[in-house]
Coordinates of C-alpha atoms in Angstrom, one line a residue:
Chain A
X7 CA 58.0 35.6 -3.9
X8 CA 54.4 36.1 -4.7
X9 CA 51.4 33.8 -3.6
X10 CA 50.1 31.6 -6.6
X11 CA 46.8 32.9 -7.7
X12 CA 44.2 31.4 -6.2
X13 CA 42.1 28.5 -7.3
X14 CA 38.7 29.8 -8.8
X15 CA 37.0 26.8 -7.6
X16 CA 38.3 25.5 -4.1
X17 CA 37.5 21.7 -3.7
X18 CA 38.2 19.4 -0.6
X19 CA 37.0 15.9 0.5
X20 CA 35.8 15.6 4.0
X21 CA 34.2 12.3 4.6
X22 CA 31.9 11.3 1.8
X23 CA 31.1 14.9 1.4
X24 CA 32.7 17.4 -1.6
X25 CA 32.9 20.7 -1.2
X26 CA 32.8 22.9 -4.0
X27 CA 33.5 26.7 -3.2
X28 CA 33.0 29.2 -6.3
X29 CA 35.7 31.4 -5.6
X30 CA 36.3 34.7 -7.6
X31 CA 35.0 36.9 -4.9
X32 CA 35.9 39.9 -5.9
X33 CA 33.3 39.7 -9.1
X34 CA 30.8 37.7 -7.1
X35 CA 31.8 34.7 -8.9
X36 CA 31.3 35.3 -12.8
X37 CA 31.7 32.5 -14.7
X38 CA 35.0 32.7 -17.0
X39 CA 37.2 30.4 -18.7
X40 CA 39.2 29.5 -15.7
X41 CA 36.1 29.0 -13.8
X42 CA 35.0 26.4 -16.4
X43 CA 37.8 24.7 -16.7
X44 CA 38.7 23.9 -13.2
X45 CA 34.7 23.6 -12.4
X46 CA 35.1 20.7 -15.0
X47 CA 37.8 19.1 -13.6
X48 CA 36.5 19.0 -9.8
X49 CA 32.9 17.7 -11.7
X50 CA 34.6 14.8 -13.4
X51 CA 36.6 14.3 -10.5
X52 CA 33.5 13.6 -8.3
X53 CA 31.8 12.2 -10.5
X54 CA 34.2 9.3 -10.7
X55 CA 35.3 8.9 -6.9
X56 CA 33.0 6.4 -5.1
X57 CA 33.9 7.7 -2.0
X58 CA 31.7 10.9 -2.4
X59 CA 28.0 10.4 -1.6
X60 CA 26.5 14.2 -1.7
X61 CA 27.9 17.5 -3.1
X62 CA 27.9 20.7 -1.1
X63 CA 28.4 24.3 -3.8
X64 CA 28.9 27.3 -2.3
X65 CA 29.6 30.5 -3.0
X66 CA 32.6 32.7 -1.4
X67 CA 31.9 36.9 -1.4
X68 CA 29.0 39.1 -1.9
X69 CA 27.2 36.1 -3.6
X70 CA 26.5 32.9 -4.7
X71 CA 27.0 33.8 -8.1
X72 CA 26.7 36.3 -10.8
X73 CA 26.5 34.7 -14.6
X74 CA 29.0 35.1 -17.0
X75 CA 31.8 37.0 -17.1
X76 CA 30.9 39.5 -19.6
X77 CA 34.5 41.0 -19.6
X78 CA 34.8 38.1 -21.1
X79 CA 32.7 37.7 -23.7
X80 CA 34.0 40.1 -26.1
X81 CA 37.0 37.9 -26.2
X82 CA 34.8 35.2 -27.2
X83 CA 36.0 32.7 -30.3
X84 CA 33.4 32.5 -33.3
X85 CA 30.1 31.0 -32.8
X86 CA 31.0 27.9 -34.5
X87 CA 33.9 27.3 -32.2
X88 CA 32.0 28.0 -28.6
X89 CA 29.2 25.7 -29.4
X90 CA 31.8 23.0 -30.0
X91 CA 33.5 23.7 -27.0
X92 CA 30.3 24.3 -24.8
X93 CA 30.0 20.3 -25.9
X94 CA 33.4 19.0 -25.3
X95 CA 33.8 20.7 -21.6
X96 CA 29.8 19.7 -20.6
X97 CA 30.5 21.2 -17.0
X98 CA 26.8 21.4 -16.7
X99 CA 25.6 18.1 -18.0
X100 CA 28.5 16.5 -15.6
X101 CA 27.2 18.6 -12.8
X102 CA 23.5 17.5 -13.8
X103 CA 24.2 14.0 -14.2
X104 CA 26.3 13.5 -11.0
X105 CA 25.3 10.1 -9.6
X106 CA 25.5 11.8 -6.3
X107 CA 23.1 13.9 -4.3
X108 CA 24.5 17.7 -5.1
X109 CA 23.0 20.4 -2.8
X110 CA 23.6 24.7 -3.1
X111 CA 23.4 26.7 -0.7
X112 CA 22.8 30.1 -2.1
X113 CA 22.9 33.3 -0.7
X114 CA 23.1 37.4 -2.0
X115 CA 22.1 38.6 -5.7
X116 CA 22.1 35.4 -7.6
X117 CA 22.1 35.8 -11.4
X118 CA 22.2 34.5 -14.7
X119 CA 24.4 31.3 -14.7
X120 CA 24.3 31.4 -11.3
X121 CA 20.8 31.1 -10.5
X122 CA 21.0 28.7 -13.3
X123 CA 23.7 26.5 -11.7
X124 CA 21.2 26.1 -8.9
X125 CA 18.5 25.0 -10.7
X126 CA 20.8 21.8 -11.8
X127 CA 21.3 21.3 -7.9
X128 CA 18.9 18.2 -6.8
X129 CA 18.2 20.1 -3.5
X130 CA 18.8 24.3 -3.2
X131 CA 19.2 26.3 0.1
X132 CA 19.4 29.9 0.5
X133 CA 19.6 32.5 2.9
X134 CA 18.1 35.3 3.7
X135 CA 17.7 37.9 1.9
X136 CA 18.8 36.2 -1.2
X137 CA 17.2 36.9 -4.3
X138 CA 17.3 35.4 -8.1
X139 CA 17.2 36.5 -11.6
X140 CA 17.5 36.2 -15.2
X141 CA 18.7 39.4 -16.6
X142 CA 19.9 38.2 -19.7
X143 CA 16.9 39.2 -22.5
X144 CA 18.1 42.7 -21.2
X145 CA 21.4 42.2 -22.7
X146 CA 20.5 40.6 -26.0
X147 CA 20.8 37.3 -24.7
X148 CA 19.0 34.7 -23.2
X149 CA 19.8 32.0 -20.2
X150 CA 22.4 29.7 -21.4
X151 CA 23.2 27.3 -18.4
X152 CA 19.7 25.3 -19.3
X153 CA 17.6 27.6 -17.3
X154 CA 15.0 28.1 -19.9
X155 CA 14.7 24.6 -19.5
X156 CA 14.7 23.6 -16.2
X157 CA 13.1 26.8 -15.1
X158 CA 10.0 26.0 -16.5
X159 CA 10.1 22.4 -15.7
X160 CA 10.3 23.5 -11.9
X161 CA 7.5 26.0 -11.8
X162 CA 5.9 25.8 -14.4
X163 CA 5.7 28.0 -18.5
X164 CA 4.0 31.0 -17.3
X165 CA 6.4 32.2 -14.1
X166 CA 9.3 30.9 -16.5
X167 CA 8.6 33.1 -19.1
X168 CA 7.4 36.0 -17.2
X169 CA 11.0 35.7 -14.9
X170 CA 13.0 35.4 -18.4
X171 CA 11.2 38.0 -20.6
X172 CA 11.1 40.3 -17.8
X173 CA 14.2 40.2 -15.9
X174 CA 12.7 40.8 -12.6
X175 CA 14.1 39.5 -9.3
X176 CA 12.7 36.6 -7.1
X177 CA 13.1 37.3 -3.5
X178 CA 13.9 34.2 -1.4
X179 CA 10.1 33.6 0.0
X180 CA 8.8 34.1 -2.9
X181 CA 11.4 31.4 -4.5
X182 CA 10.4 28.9 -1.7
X183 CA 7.2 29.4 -2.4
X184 CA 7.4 28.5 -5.7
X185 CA 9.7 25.3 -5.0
X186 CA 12.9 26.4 -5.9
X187 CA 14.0 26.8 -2.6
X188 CA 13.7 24.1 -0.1
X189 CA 14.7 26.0 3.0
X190 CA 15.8 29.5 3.9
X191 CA 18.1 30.5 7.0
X192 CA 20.3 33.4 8.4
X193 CA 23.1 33.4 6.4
X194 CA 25.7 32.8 9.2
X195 CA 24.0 29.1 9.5
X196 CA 24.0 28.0 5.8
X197 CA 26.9 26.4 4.9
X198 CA 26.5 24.3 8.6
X199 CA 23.1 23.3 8.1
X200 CA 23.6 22.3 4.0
X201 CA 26.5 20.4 5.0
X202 CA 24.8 18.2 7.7
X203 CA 22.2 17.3 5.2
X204 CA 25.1 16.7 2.9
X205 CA 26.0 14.1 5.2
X206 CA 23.4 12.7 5.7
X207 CA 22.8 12.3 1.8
X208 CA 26.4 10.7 1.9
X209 CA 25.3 8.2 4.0
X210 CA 22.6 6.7 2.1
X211 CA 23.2 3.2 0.3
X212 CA 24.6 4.2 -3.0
X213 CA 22.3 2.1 -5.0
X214 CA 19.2 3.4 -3.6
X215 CA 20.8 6.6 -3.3
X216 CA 21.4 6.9 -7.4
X217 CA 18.4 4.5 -8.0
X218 CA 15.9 7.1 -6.1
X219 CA 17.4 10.1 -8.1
X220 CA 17.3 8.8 -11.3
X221 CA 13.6 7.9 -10.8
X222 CA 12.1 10.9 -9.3
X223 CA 13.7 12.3 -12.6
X224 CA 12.4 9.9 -14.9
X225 CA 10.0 12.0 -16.4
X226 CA 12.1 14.9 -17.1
X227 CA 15.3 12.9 -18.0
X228 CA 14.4 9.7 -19.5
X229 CA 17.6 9.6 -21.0
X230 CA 20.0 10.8 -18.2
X231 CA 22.1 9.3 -15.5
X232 CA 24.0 6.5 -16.0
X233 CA 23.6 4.1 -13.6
X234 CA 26.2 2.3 -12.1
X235 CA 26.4 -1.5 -12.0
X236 CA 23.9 -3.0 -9.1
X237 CA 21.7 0.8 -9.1
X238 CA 19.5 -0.8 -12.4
X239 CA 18.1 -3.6 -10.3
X240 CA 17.2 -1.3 -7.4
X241 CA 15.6 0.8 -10.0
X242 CA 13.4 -1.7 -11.8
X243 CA 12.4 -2.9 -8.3
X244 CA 11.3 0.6 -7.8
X245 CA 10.0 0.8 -10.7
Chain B
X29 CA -18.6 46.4 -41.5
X30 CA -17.1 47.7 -37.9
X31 CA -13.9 45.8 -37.8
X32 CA -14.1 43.4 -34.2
X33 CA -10.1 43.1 -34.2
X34 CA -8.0 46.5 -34.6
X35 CA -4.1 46.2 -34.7
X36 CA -1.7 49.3 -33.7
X37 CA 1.8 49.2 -33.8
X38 CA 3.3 51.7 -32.0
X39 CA 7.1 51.9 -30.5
X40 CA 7.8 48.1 -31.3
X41 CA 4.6 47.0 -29.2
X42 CA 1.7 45.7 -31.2
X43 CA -1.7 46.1 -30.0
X44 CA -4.9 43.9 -30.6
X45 CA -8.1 45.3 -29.2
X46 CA -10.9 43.3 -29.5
X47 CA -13.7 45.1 -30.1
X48 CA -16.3 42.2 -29.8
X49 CA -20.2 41.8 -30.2
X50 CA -21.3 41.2 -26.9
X51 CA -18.0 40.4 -25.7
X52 CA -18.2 37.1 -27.9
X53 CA -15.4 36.2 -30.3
X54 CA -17.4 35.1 -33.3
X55 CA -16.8 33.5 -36.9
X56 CA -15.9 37.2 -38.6
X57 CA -13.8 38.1 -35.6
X58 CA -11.9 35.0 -35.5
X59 CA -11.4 35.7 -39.2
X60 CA -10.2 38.9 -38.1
X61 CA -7.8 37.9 -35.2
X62 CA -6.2 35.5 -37.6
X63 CA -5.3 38.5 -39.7
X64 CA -3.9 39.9 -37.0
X65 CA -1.9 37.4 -36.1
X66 CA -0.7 37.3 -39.9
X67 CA 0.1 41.0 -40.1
X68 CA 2.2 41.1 -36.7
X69 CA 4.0 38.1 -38.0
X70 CA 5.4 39.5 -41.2
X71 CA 6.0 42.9 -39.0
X72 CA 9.8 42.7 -37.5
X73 CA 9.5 46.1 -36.1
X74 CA 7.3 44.1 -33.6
X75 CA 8.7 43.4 -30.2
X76 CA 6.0 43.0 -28.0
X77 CA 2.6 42.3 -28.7
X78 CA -0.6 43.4 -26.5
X79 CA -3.8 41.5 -26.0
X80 CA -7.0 44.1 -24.5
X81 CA -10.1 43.5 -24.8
X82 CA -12.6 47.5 -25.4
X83 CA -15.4 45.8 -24.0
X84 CA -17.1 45.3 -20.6
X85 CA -15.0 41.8 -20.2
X86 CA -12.2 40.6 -22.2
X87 CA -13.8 37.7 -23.9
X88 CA -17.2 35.2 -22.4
X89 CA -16.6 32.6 -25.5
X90 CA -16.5 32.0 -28.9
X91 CA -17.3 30.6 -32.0
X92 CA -16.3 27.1 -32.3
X93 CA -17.6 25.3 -35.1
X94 CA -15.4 23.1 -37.3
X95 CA -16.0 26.3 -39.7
X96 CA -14.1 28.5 -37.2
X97 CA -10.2 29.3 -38.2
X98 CA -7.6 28.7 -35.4
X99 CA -6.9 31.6 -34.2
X100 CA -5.1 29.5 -31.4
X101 CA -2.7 28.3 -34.3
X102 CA -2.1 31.3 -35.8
X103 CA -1.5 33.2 -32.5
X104 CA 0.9 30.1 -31.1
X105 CA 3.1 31.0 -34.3
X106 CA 4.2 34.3 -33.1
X107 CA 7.7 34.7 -32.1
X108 CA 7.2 38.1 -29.4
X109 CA 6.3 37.4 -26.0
X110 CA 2.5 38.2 -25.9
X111 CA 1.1 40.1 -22.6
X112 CA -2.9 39.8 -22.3
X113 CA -5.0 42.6 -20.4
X114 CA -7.3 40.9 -18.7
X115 CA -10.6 41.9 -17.2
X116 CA -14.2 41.1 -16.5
X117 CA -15.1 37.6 -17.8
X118 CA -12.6 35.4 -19.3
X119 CA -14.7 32.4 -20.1
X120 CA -14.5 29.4 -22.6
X121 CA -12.8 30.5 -25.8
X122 CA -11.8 34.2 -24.1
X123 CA -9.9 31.6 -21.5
X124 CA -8.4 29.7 -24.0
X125 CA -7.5 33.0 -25.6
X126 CA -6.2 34.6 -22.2
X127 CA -3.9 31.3 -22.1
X128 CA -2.0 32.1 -25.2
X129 CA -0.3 34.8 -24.0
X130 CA 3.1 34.6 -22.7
X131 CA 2.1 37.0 -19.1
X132 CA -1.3 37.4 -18.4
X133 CA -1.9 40.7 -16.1
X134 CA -5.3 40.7 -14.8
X135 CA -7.7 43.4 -13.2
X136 CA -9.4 42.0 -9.9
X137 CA -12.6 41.8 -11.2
X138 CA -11.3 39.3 -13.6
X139 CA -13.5 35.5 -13.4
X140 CA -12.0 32.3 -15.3
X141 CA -14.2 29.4 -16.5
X142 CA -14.2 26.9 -18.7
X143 CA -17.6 25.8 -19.7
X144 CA -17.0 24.0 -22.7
X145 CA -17.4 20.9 -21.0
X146 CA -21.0 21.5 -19.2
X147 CA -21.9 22.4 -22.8
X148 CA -21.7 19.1 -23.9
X149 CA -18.2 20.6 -25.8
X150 CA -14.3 20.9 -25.2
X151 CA -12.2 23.3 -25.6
X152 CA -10.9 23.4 -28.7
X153 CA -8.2 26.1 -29.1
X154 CA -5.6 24.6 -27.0
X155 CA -7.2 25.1 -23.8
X156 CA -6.6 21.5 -22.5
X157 CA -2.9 21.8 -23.3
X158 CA -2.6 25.5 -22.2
X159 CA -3.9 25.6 -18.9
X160 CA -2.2 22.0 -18.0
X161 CA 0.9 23.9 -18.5
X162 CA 0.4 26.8 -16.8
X163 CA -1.5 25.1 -13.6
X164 CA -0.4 21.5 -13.3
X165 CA -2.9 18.7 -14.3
X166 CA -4.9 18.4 -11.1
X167 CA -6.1 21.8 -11.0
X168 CA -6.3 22.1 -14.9
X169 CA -8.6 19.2 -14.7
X170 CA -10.9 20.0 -12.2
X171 CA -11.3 23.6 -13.7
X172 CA -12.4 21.9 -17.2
X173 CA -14.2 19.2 -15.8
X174 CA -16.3 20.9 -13.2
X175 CA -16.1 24.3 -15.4
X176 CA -16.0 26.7 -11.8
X177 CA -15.0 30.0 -12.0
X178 CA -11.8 31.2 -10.4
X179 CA -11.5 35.0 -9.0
X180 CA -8.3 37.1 -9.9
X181 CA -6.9 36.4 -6.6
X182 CA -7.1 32.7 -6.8
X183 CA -5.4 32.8 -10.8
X184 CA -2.7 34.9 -9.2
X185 CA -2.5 32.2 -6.8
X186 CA -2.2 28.9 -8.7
X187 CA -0.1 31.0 -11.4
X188 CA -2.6 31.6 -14.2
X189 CA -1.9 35.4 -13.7
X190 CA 1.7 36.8 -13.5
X191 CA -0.3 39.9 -11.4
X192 CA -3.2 41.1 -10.4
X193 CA -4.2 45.0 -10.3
X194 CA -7.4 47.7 -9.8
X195 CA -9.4 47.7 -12.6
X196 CA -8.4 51.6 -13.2
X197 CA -4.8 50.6 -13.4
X198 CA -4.9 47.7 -15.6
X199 CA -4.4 49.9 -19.0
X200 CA -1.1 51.3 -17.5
X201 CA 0.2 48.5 -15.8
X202 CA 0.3 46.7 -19.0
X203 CA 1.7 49.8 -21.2
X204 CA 4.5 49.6 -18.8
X205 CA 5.0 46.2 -18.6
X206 CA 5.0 45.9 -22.8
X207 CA 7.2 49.2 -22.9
X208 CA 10.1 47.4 -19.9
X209 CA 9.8 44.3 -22.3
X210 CA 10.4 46.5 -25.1
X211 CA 13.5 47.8 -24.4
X212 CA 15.0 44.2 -24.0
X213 CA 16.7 43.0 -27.1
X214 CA 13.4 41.3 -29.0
X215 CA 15.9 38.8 -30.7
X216 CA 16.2 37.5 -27.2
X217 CA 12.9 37.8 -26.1
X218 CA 11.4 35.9 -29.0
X219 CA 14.4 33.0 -28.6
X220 CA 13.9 32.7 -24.6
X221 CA 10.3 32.5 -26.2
X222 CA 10.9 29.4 -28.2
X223 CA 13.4 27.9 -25.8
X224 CA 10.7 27.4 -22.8
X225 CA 7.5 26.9 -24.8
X226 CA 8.9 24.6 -27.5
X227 CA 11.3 22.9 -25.3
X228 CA 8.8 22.1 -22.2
X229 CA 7.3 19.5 -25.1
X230 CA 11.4 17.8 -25.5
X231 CA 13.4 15.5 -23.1
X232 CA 15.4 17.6 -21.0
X233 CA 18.6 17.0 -22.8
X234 CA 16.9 18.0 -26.6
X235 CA 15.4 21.2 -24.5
X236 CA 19.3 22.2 -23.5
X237 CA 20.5 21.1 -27.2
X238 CA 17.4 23.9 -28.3
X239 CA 18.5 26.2 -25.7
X240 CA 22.4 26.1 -26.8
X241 CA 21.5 26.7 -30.1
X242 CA 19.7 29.7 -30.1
X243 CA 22.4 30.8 -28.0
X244 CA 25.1 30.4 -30.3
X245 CA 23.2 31.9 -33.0
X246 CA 22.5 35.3 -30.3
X247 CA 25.8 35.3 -31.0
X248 CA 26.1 36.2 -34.6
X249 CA 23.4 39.5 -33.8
X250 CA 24.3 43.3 -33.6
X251 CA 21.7 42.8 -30.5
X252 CA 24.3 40.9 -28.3
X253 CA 27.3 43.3 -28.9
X254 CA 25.4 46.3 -28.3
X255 CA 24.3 43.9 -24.8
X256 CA 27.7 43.4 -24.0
X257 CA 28.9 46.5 -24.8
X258 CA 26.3 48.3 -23.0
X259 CA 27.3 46.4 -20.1
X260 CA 30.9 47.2 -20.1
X261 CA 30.3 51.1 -20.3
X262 CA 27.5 51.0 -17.7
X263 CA 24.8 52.6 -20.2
X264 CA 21.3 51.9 -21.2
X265 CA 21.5 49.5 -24.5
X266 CA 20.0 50.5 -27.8
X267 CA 18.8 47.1 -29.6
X268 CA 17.8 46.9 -33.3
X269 CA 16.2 43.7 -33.7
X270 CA 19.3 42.6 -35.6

């Protein structure tokens, strides 16, 4: 008898906390197909469970995350065909639209999709030594996990299009400093320290809780995040 | 007539040197840097293009009468990342100028003002939009308003300069920065191009819809196999623009 393949994305419920665990370790957690599809499925799955107040992502291996599978993408169906699919299976509108609060901790080479995932995190946390990047242009490709548009919305046209055109790592201080980080700590304390803000998060009053997210992002996302029933009143009192 | 705006294109990067009377963009060389702008456009060899300045500073102003063409049009058009060389002053139109550019490398003795506005003027190449971007309102607003200069080390600072080197290493820092860029596949580098500038001015969900789309049509190059490909077998790509 062999084991049954692991999942790619581990999930589990512990209080009102999810955690999501990127788990294709052995190529630091490229997105593929699998990855997607069971990504989109634990997405939707939080998304819909009132019992979940805050999201915790993680990484398992070497690192957070390194883009797309490109062992993959010569596989790939016609253009036509992936932009319809890329609609169907939104894993990273779901993921952006969450009603809770979702918060990364990041650590290692962090690239491409991954770095992008981040970036559609409300709150990010890395260790040290982590760095970030956008390699794609040097592929004949650009970001494709929004990140040439949240990028810029986070720090600004000028670092966005000098980290995109050019490829270059961000190291960790230099990414706080920025605001893309909004803590840094020795690896070993990471996941400990996201989770008990996680918590916390979870324990906030779900209107305010949604109502406070939606308007901090009101200017970027005028049209995003569904509120559920009760949140609108907290958010025109807000307002 | 001594031409004020020379283009070279060499190796898929595109040179403008500016070659200005008393470091001031006037009427003729406006004229001129449209041109420019015209030629690189209809150029697809062009991956990069370069902004340097021959003179003692890159730019102190400009022409801006009604009369004047937009350069700042004409130059906001181009698909290729733009990289400005930046020295010496880079005041009133020269800013606005500097602010077109996609990365803006500066030498330290580089000095930003905007002094349109203690001129009874504004800025009238895009400068209020440009530099709002670039350094937030607050700080784009108190530079316009109160027109005070900013040193290369507080641009670097606030993010109106991607870096900041010695004045005898400005010509080669850019060279190598436009030739790294160069290498890149310019498909993508004039689509991630499009993606931030002309999605930062959509909701974030028609930005991602912009985004997607350019990506899916990345998919149709030669550019993106030769990307992928190059990838797989762990050797240096060779794009063709296609």
């Amino acid at each position: 008898m062999t084991n049954p393949a692991p999942e790619v994305v581990l999930y589990e419920k512990r209080g009102g906390v999810a955690h999501v665990v990127l788990n294709r370790p052995h190529v630091r957690n490229a997105y593929n197909v699998a990855m997607r599809d069971r990504l989109f499925e634990v997405l939707t799955a939080i998304r819909d469970d009132p019992e979940v107040g805050a999201v915790v992502l993680f990484g398992n291996g070497p690192s957070f995350g390194s883009g797309g599978d490109l062992r993959e993408f010569g596989s790939a169906e016609s253009p036509v065909s992936a932009r319809q699919v890329r609609w169907l299976r939104d894993v990273w509108g779901t993921l952006w639209d969450l009603p809770q609060i979702t918060i990364a901790g990041a650590h290692g080479s962090v690239a491409g999709g991954g770095f992008e995932m981040l970036m559609l995190c409300d709150l990010v946390y890395a260790a040290k030594g982590t760095s970030f990047a956008l390699p794609e242009t040097g592929l004949g490709m650009i970001p494709g996990v929004a990140g040439t548009q949240t990028l810029p919305r986070l720090v600004g046209c000028g670092r966005a299009l000098e980290l995109t055109l050019t490829g270059v790592p961000l190291e960790v201080r230099a990414a706080a400093n920025l605001g893309l980080v909004q803590g840094v700590w020795p690896e070993p304390h990471l996941r400990a320290r996201v989770t008990r803000i996680a918590e916390k998060c979870a324990a906030l009053d779900t209107g305010l809780r949604v109502a406070v997210k939606r308007l901090v992002r009101w200017r970027e996302d005028p049209d995003g995040l569904s509120l559920p029933a009760g949140a609108g009143v907290w958010a025109a009192e807000a307002k | 007539m001594k031409k004020s705006v020379l283009v070279q294109v060499r190796r898929r990067v595109a040179t403008v040197e500016l070659r200005l009377k008393e470091n001031v963009l006037d009427t003729a060389a406006a004229r001129e840097l449209c041109d420019a702008a015209e030629s690189i456009a209809h150029d697809d060899r062009v991956a990069v293009v370069v902004i340097r300045s021959a003179g003692k500073s890159f730019c102190r102003g400009g022409a801006y009468a009604a009369g004047t063409p937009n350069w700042a049009l004409a130059l906001r058009k181009l698909e290729p990342p733009i990289i400005a060389a930046l020295h010496g002053d880079v005041a009133d139109e020269g800013a606005e100028l500097a602010l077109l550019a996609d990365i803006r490398i500066a030498s330290r003795n580089t000095r930003f003002s905007f002094g349109q506005v203690g001129a009874g003027r504004l800025p009238r190449f895009g400068g209020t939009q440009t530099l709002a971007l670039q350094v937030g309102r607050m700080r784009a607003l108190e530079m316009i308003l109160s027109g005070r200069s900013i040193l290369a080390a507080e641009a670097e600072r606030v993010g109106l300069v991607s870096s900041r080197v010695a004045p005898r290493e400005l010509e080669a820092r850019v060279r190598e920065q436009a030739e790294e860029l160069a290498k890149r596949g310019p498909v993508a580098l004039r689509y991630a191009k499009e993606a931030i500038l002309n999605g930062s001015a959509m909701t974030l969900r028609q930005g991602i819809r912009l985004e997607q789309d350019l990506y899916v049509l990345l998919q149709t190059t030669d550019d993106r196999n030769e990307g992928i490909a190059s990838f797989i077998e762990r050797r240096i790509p060779s794009f063709d623009g296609r």
